[in-house]
Structure formats: structure tokens, C-alpha cells
Amino acid sequence: MVDVAPALLVVSAHAGDFVWRAGGAIAAATMRGERATVVCLSYGERGESASQWLQGKSLDEIKAIRRDEAEAAASALGAAIEFLDLGDYPLIESPDAVSLLVDAFRRAQPTVVLTHPLTDPYNGDHPVAARMALQARVLAQAIGVANSDGSFPTTDEIIGAPPVFFFEPHQPEQSDFKPNVLLDITDAFPLKQKAMECLPAQKHMWEYYTSLAIRRGVQVKRNAGPNLGLPVDTKGEAYMRYYPQVTDVLA
């Protein structure tokens, strides 16, 4: 792996997921000058675009709307974005889809990966995305695994073993989501808010994820220092780390 500079890869089942769940982490990374790439497996055209269906839009029109929204949101966060257009409701797990994700991993050369948790009883597309992301991460490390075009990777294309963090699902208690990483996104939150406002097809989510950032921000402060009862304006996001942390210092 030639490029060892910090690089974030976010695998998102639908066009809005990366904004609600990981917009702060993405913005924080790009604010530090790091590369960030979002891979949207679908546009969320069938299951997460009710407002557009109710307006009588066609499937192709809705896909175009959601693509434009996601591109604007990624731009607000400072990230690049790719669309695999695999369809949603249901998103189908397949070898071809995983192969396309292997390509994306090798292009992005991530040092950190964010995706959905493996359990979500309210949206089967999310755990499908997580399973394919985890499989692609492993396959992308193997020089004997071909790219989707049948060519074999060079030593520069294979990836290392980036840590994977699951971002918070919409109903965490029902998804067995027990965060063990709290990320301070206070400085990055204005960019996350700007990105959320690029998604008017899901405007009902804006207030929910603003409130969630405030609640997780309280937990950031409670886990980072003394509780003096002073007012704070910290914003946070919650994550679960999937693989063990490798370190020579416990902190």
C-alpha cells in the first residue's frame, strides 16, 4: 500500500445514511485535511423517499433527486462520493456487489472504515450493507482476489487492515447497538448540519439527528472529564468498534 495517509471510507446503504449517522466523523476528517470517500450502495429510492413518491415522481426522477441531494451533502462534508446503484428495499447481497465494493476499497485505500451495524430489525438493507462491507474489506487485502473486471491487483492496490466502526442506527436499543467509542464532533457539527439540510426528501430527520448529537455530546463530556455541572455545547456521534484496537499504550 503506497499511500498510507489517513483516508476514511464510508459504506452507506442509502443516499442519506452517511449524513445522519457519520456526517460529523466525515467532516472532522476532511477538516484535518484527510481524504474521505462515501460509497452509496443505493439511492434509497424505494424505501426512504416517501415524500417524492407522494408527489407522483417516477423511479428515475427519484433516483436523480436523491443522487443530487447526496452529492450536495458529500460536498458540504468535503468528501468524494460514489454510487453503485444496487437498488434498495431490498438491497440484495451478491458476489457481484461485493466485487464492486472490493474495487471501491482498493481505490480508496482506507485507513478507517465506517458502516452500518450488523443488526437492524427495522431495515434489512443496513445489515446487508455491513456484511458486504466487511467481506469486501477482507477480500481487498488479498492479492489473489481479482478486481471486478477480472484483472488481478498490483501490490499498490491491495489494502491493509483498516479498523471498522459501526455508526449508530436509528433505533439503537432494538439493534443491539452498544457504543464503545464516543466521537466529539463539536467543531464539525456545522458542516454536518449543512449536509443534513441538503436532504429535504428526509427533512423529518433533521431535528432528530440534531438532538441526538446533543445527547451524545453530553456523554462525550461525561466520559472525558469531571462533571462540574457547567453548561456545555458539545456535539457527539456514537460508534461500535468491530475489530480489536492495536496499540502499545493503553489510553
Coordinates of C-alpha atoms in Angstrom, one line a residue:
M1 CA 0.0 0.0 0.0
V2 CA 1.8 3.1 -1.2
D3 CA -0.5 5.8 0.1
V4 CA -0.6 5.5 3.9
A5 CA -2.0 8.9 4.5
P6 CA -5.2 8.9 6.6
A7 CA -8.2 8.0 4.5
L8 CA -11.8 7.4 5.5
L9 CA -14.2 5.1 3.6
V10 CA -17.9 5.1 4.5
V11 CA -20.1 2.4 3.1
S12 CA -23.7 3.6 3.2
A13 CA -26.7 1.5 2.2
H14 CA -28.8 4.5 1.1
A15 CA -28.1 8.0 -0.1
G16 CA -28.8 9.7 3.3
D17 CA -27.4 7.2 5.8
F18 CA -23.9 8.6 5.8
V19 CA -25.1 12.1 6.6
W20 CA -27.3 11.2 9.6
R21 CA -25.0 8.6 11.1
A22 CA -21.5 9.7 10.2
G23 CA -21.6 13.2 8.9
G24 CA -19.6 14.5 11.9
A25 CA -16.9 12.0 11.5
I26 CA -16.6 12.7 7.8
A27 CA -16.4 16.4 8.3
A28 CA -13.9 16.1 11.2
A29 CA -11.7 14.0 8.9
T30 CA -11.8 16.4 6.0
M31 CA -11.3 19.4 8.3
R32 CA -8.0 17.7 9.3
G33 CA -7.0 17.5 5.6
E34 CA -7.7 13.8 5.3
R35 CA -9.4 12.1 2.3
A36 CA -12.9 10.8 2.8
T37 CA -14.9 8.7 0.3
V38 CA -18.5 7.7 0.6
V39 CA -19.8 4.7 -1.3
C40 CA -23.6 4.6 -1.6
L41 CA -24.9 1.2 -2.4
S42 CA -28.3 2.6 -3.4
Y43 CA -30.1 5.9 -3.7
G44 CA -32.7 4.9 -1.1
E45 CA -35.2 5.4 -4.0
R46 CA -37.9 3.0 -2.9
G47 CA -37.8 2.8 0.9
E48 CA -36.6 6.2 2.0
S49 CA -38.1 8.6 -0.4
A50 CA -41.8 8.6 0.6
S51 CA -42.2 12.3 0.1
Q52 CA -41.1 12.0 -3.5
W53 CA -43.4 9.1 -4.3
L54 CA -46.4 11.0 -2.7
Q55 CA -45.6 13.8 -5.2
G56 CA -46.0 11.4 -8.1
K57 CA -42.4 11.3 -9.1
S58 CA -41.2 8.4 -11.3
L59 CA -38.5 6.0 -10.1
D60 CA -35.9 7.5 -12.4
E61 CA -36.8 11.0 -11.2
I62 CA -36.5 10.0 -7.6
K63 CA -33.1 8.4 -8.2
A64 CA -31.9 11.6 -9.8
I65 CA -33.2 13.7 -6.9
R66 CA -31.6 11.5 -4.3
R67 CA -28.3 11.4 -6.2
D68 CA -28.2 15.2 -6.4
E69 CA -29.0 15.5 -2.7
A70 CA -26.3 13.0 -1.7
E71 CA -23.7 14.7 -3.9
A72 CA -24.5 18.1 -2.4
A73 CA -24.3 16.6 1.1
A74 CA -21.0 14.9 0.4
S75 CA -19.6 18.2 -1.0
A76 CA -20.7 20.0 2.2
L77 CA -18.8 17.5 4.2
G78 CA -15.7 17.7 1.9
A79 CA -16.0 14.1 0.8
A80 CA -15.9 12.3 -2.5
I81 CA -18.9 10.1 -3.3
E82 CA -19.6 7.1 -5.5
F83 CA -22.9 5.3 -6.3
L84 CA -23.2 1.6 -7.1
D85 CA -27.0 1.8 -7.8
L86 CA -27.7 -1.7 -6.4
G87 CA -31.3 -1.0 -5.6
D88 CA -33.0 -0.9 -2.2
Y89 CA -35.9 -2.5 -0.4
P90 CA -34.4 -4.9 -0.7
L91 CA -30.7 -4.4 -1.2
I92 CA -29.5 -7.8 -2.4
E93 CA -26.3 -9.3 -1.1
S94 CA -24.4 -10.8 -4.1
P95 CA -20.8 -11.8 -5.2
D96 CA -21.0 -9.1 -7.9
A97 CA -21.9 -6.4 -5.4
V98 CA -19.1 -7.4 -3.1
S99 CA -16.7 -7.4 -6.1
L100 CA -17.7 -3.8 -6.8
L101 CA -17.1 -2.9 -3.2
V102 CA -13.6 -4.6 -3.3
D103 CA -12.8 -2.2 -6.2
A104 CA -14.0 0.7 -4.1
F105 CA -11.8 -0.3 -1.1
R106 CA -8.8 -0.6 -3.4
R107 CA -9.4 2.8 -4.9
A108 CA -9.9 4.5 -1.6
Q109 CA -7.1 2.7 0.3
P110 CA -8.9 3.4 3.6
T111 CA -7.2 3.6 7.0
V112 CA -10.6 3.7 8.7
V113 CA -13.9 2.3 7.6
L114 CA -17.4 3.3 8.8
T115 CA -20.6 1.4 8.0
H116 CA -23.9 0.1 9.5
P117 CA -24.1 -2.3 12.4
L118 CA -24.8 -6.0 11.7
T119 CA -28.3 -5.9 13.3
D120 CA -31.2 -3.7 12.4
P121 CA -34.7 -5.2 12.6
Y122 CA -36.3 -2.1 11.0
N123 CA -34.3 -2.0 7.8
G124 CA -32.7 -5.2 6.3
D125 CA -30.7 -3.1 3.8
H126 CA -28.5 -1.9 6.6
P127 CA -27.1 -5.2 7.9
V128 CA -26.7 -6.4 4.2
A129 CA -24.5 -3.3 3.6
A130 CA -22.5 -4.1 6.7
R131 CA -21.9 -7.7 5.8
M132 CA -20.8 -6.9 2.3
A133 CA -18.5 -4.1 3.5
L134 CA -16.8 -6.5 6.0
Q135 CA -16.4 -9.1 3.3
A136 CA -15.0 -6.6 0.8
R137 CA -12.5 -5.3 3.4
V138 CA -11.1 -8.8 3.8
L139 CA -11.1 -9.7 0.1
A140 CA -9.5 -6.3 -0.8
Q141 CA -6.4 -7.3 1.2
A142 CA -5.8 -10.5 -0.9
I143 CA -3.6 -10.1 -3.9
G144 CA -5.1 -13.3 -5.3
V145 CA -8.6 -11.9 -5.4
A146 CA -9.4 -10.3 -8.8
N147 CA -10.9 -6.9 -9.4
S148 CA -14.5 -6.8 -10.8
D149 CA -13.0 -6.5 -14.4
G150 CA -11.1 -9.8 -13.9
S151 CA -7.7 -8.2 -13.6
F152 CA -5.6 -9.0 -10.6
P153 CA -4.4 -6.2 -8.2
T154 CA -0.9 -4.9 -8.0
T155 CA 0.8 -4.7 -4.7
D156 CA -0.1 -1.0 -4.7
E157 CA -3.8 -1.8 -5.0
I158 CA -4.2 -4.2 -2.1
I159 CA -5.2 -2.6 1.2
G160 CA -4.1 -3.0 4.8
A161 CA -6.4 -4.0 7.6
P162 CA -8.3 -0.8 8.5
P163 CA -10.3 -0.7 11.7
V164 CA -14.1 -0.8 11.2
F165 CA -16.6 1.3 13.2
F166 CA -20.3 0.8 13.1
F167 CA -22.3 4.0 13.2
E168 CA -25.5 4.5 15.2
P169 CA -28.7 3.1 13.8
H170 CA -32.0 5.0 14.0
Q171 CA -33.3 2.8 16.9
P172 CA -30.2 1.7 18.7
E173 CA -31.8 -0.2 21.6
Q174 CA -33.6 -2.5 19.2
S175 CA -30.4 -3.1 17.1
D176 CA -28.2 -4.3 19.9
F177 CA -26.1 -1.2 19.5
K178 CA -23.8 -0.6 22.5
P179 CA -21.4 2.2 21.7
N180 CA -17.8 1.9 22.9
V181 CA -16.5 4.9 21.0
L182 CA -17.8 8.4 21.5
L183 CA -16.6 11.0 18.9
D184 CA -16.5 14.7 19.7
I185 CA -17.9 16.4 16.6
T186 CA -18.4 19.8 18.1
D187 CA -16.3 21.7 15.6
A188 CA -17.5 19.6 12.7
F189 CA -21.2 19.8 13.5
P190 CA -21.9 23.0 11.5
L191 CA -20.8 21.1 8.4
K192 CA -22.9 18.1 9.4
Q193 CA -25.9 20.4 9.8
K194 CA -25.3 21.9 6.4
A195 CA -25.1 18.4 4.9
M196 CA -28.4 17.4 6.6
E197 CA -30.1 20.4 5.0
C198 CA -29.1 19.1 1.6
L199 CA -31.5 16.2 2.2
P200 CA -35.0 17.8 2.1
A201 CA -36.5 14.4 1.0
Q202 CA -36.0 13.4 4.6
K203 CA -36.5 16.7 6.3
H204 CA -38.2 14.9 9.2
M205 CA -34.7 13.6 10.2
W206 CA -33.0 17.0 10.7
E207 CA -34.3 17.6 14.3
Y208 CA -33.9 14.0 15.4
Y209 CA -30.2 13.9 14.5
T210 CA -29.5 17.4 15.9
S211 CA -31.0 16.3 19.2
L212 CA -29.1 13.0 19.1
A213 CA -25.8 14.9 18.6
I214 CA -26.6 17.0 21.7
R215 CA -27.3 13.9 23.8
R216 CA -24.2 12.1 22.6
G217 CA -22.3 15.3 23.3
V218 CA -23.3 15.1 26.9
Q219 CA -22.0 11.6 27.1
V220 CA -18.7 12.8 25.4
K221 CA -18.2 15.3 28.3
R222 CA -19.3 12.8 31.0
N223 CA -16.7 10.3 29.8
A224 CA -13.9 12.7 29.2
G225 CA -13.5 14.7 32.4
P226 CA -15.0 15.8 35.7
N227 CA -18.7 16.6 35.9
L228 CA -18.8 20.1 37.2
G229 CA -22.4 20.8 36.2
L230 CA -21.2 23.6 33.9
P231 CA -23.1 24.3 30.7
V232 CA -21.5 22.8 27.6
D233 CA -22.2 22.9 23.9
T234 CA -20.5 19.6 22.9
K235 CA -21.9 17.6 20.0
G236 CA -21.1 13.9 19.6
E237 CA -21.6 10.7 17.5
A238 CA -21.5 7.2 18.8
Y239 CA -19.8 4.2 17.3
M240 CA -19.0 0.5 17.9
R241 CA -15.6 -0.8 17.1
Y242 CA -15.7 -4.2 15.4
Y243 CA -12.1 -5.4 15.4
P244 CA -9.6 -5.1 18.3
Q245 CA -7.6 -2.0 18.8
V246 CA -3.9 -2.5 18.2
T247 CA -1.8 -0.2 20.5
D248 CA 1.4 -0.1 22.5
V249 CA -0.1 2.3 25.0
L250 CA -3.3 1.8 27.0
A251 CA -5.3 5.1 27.0

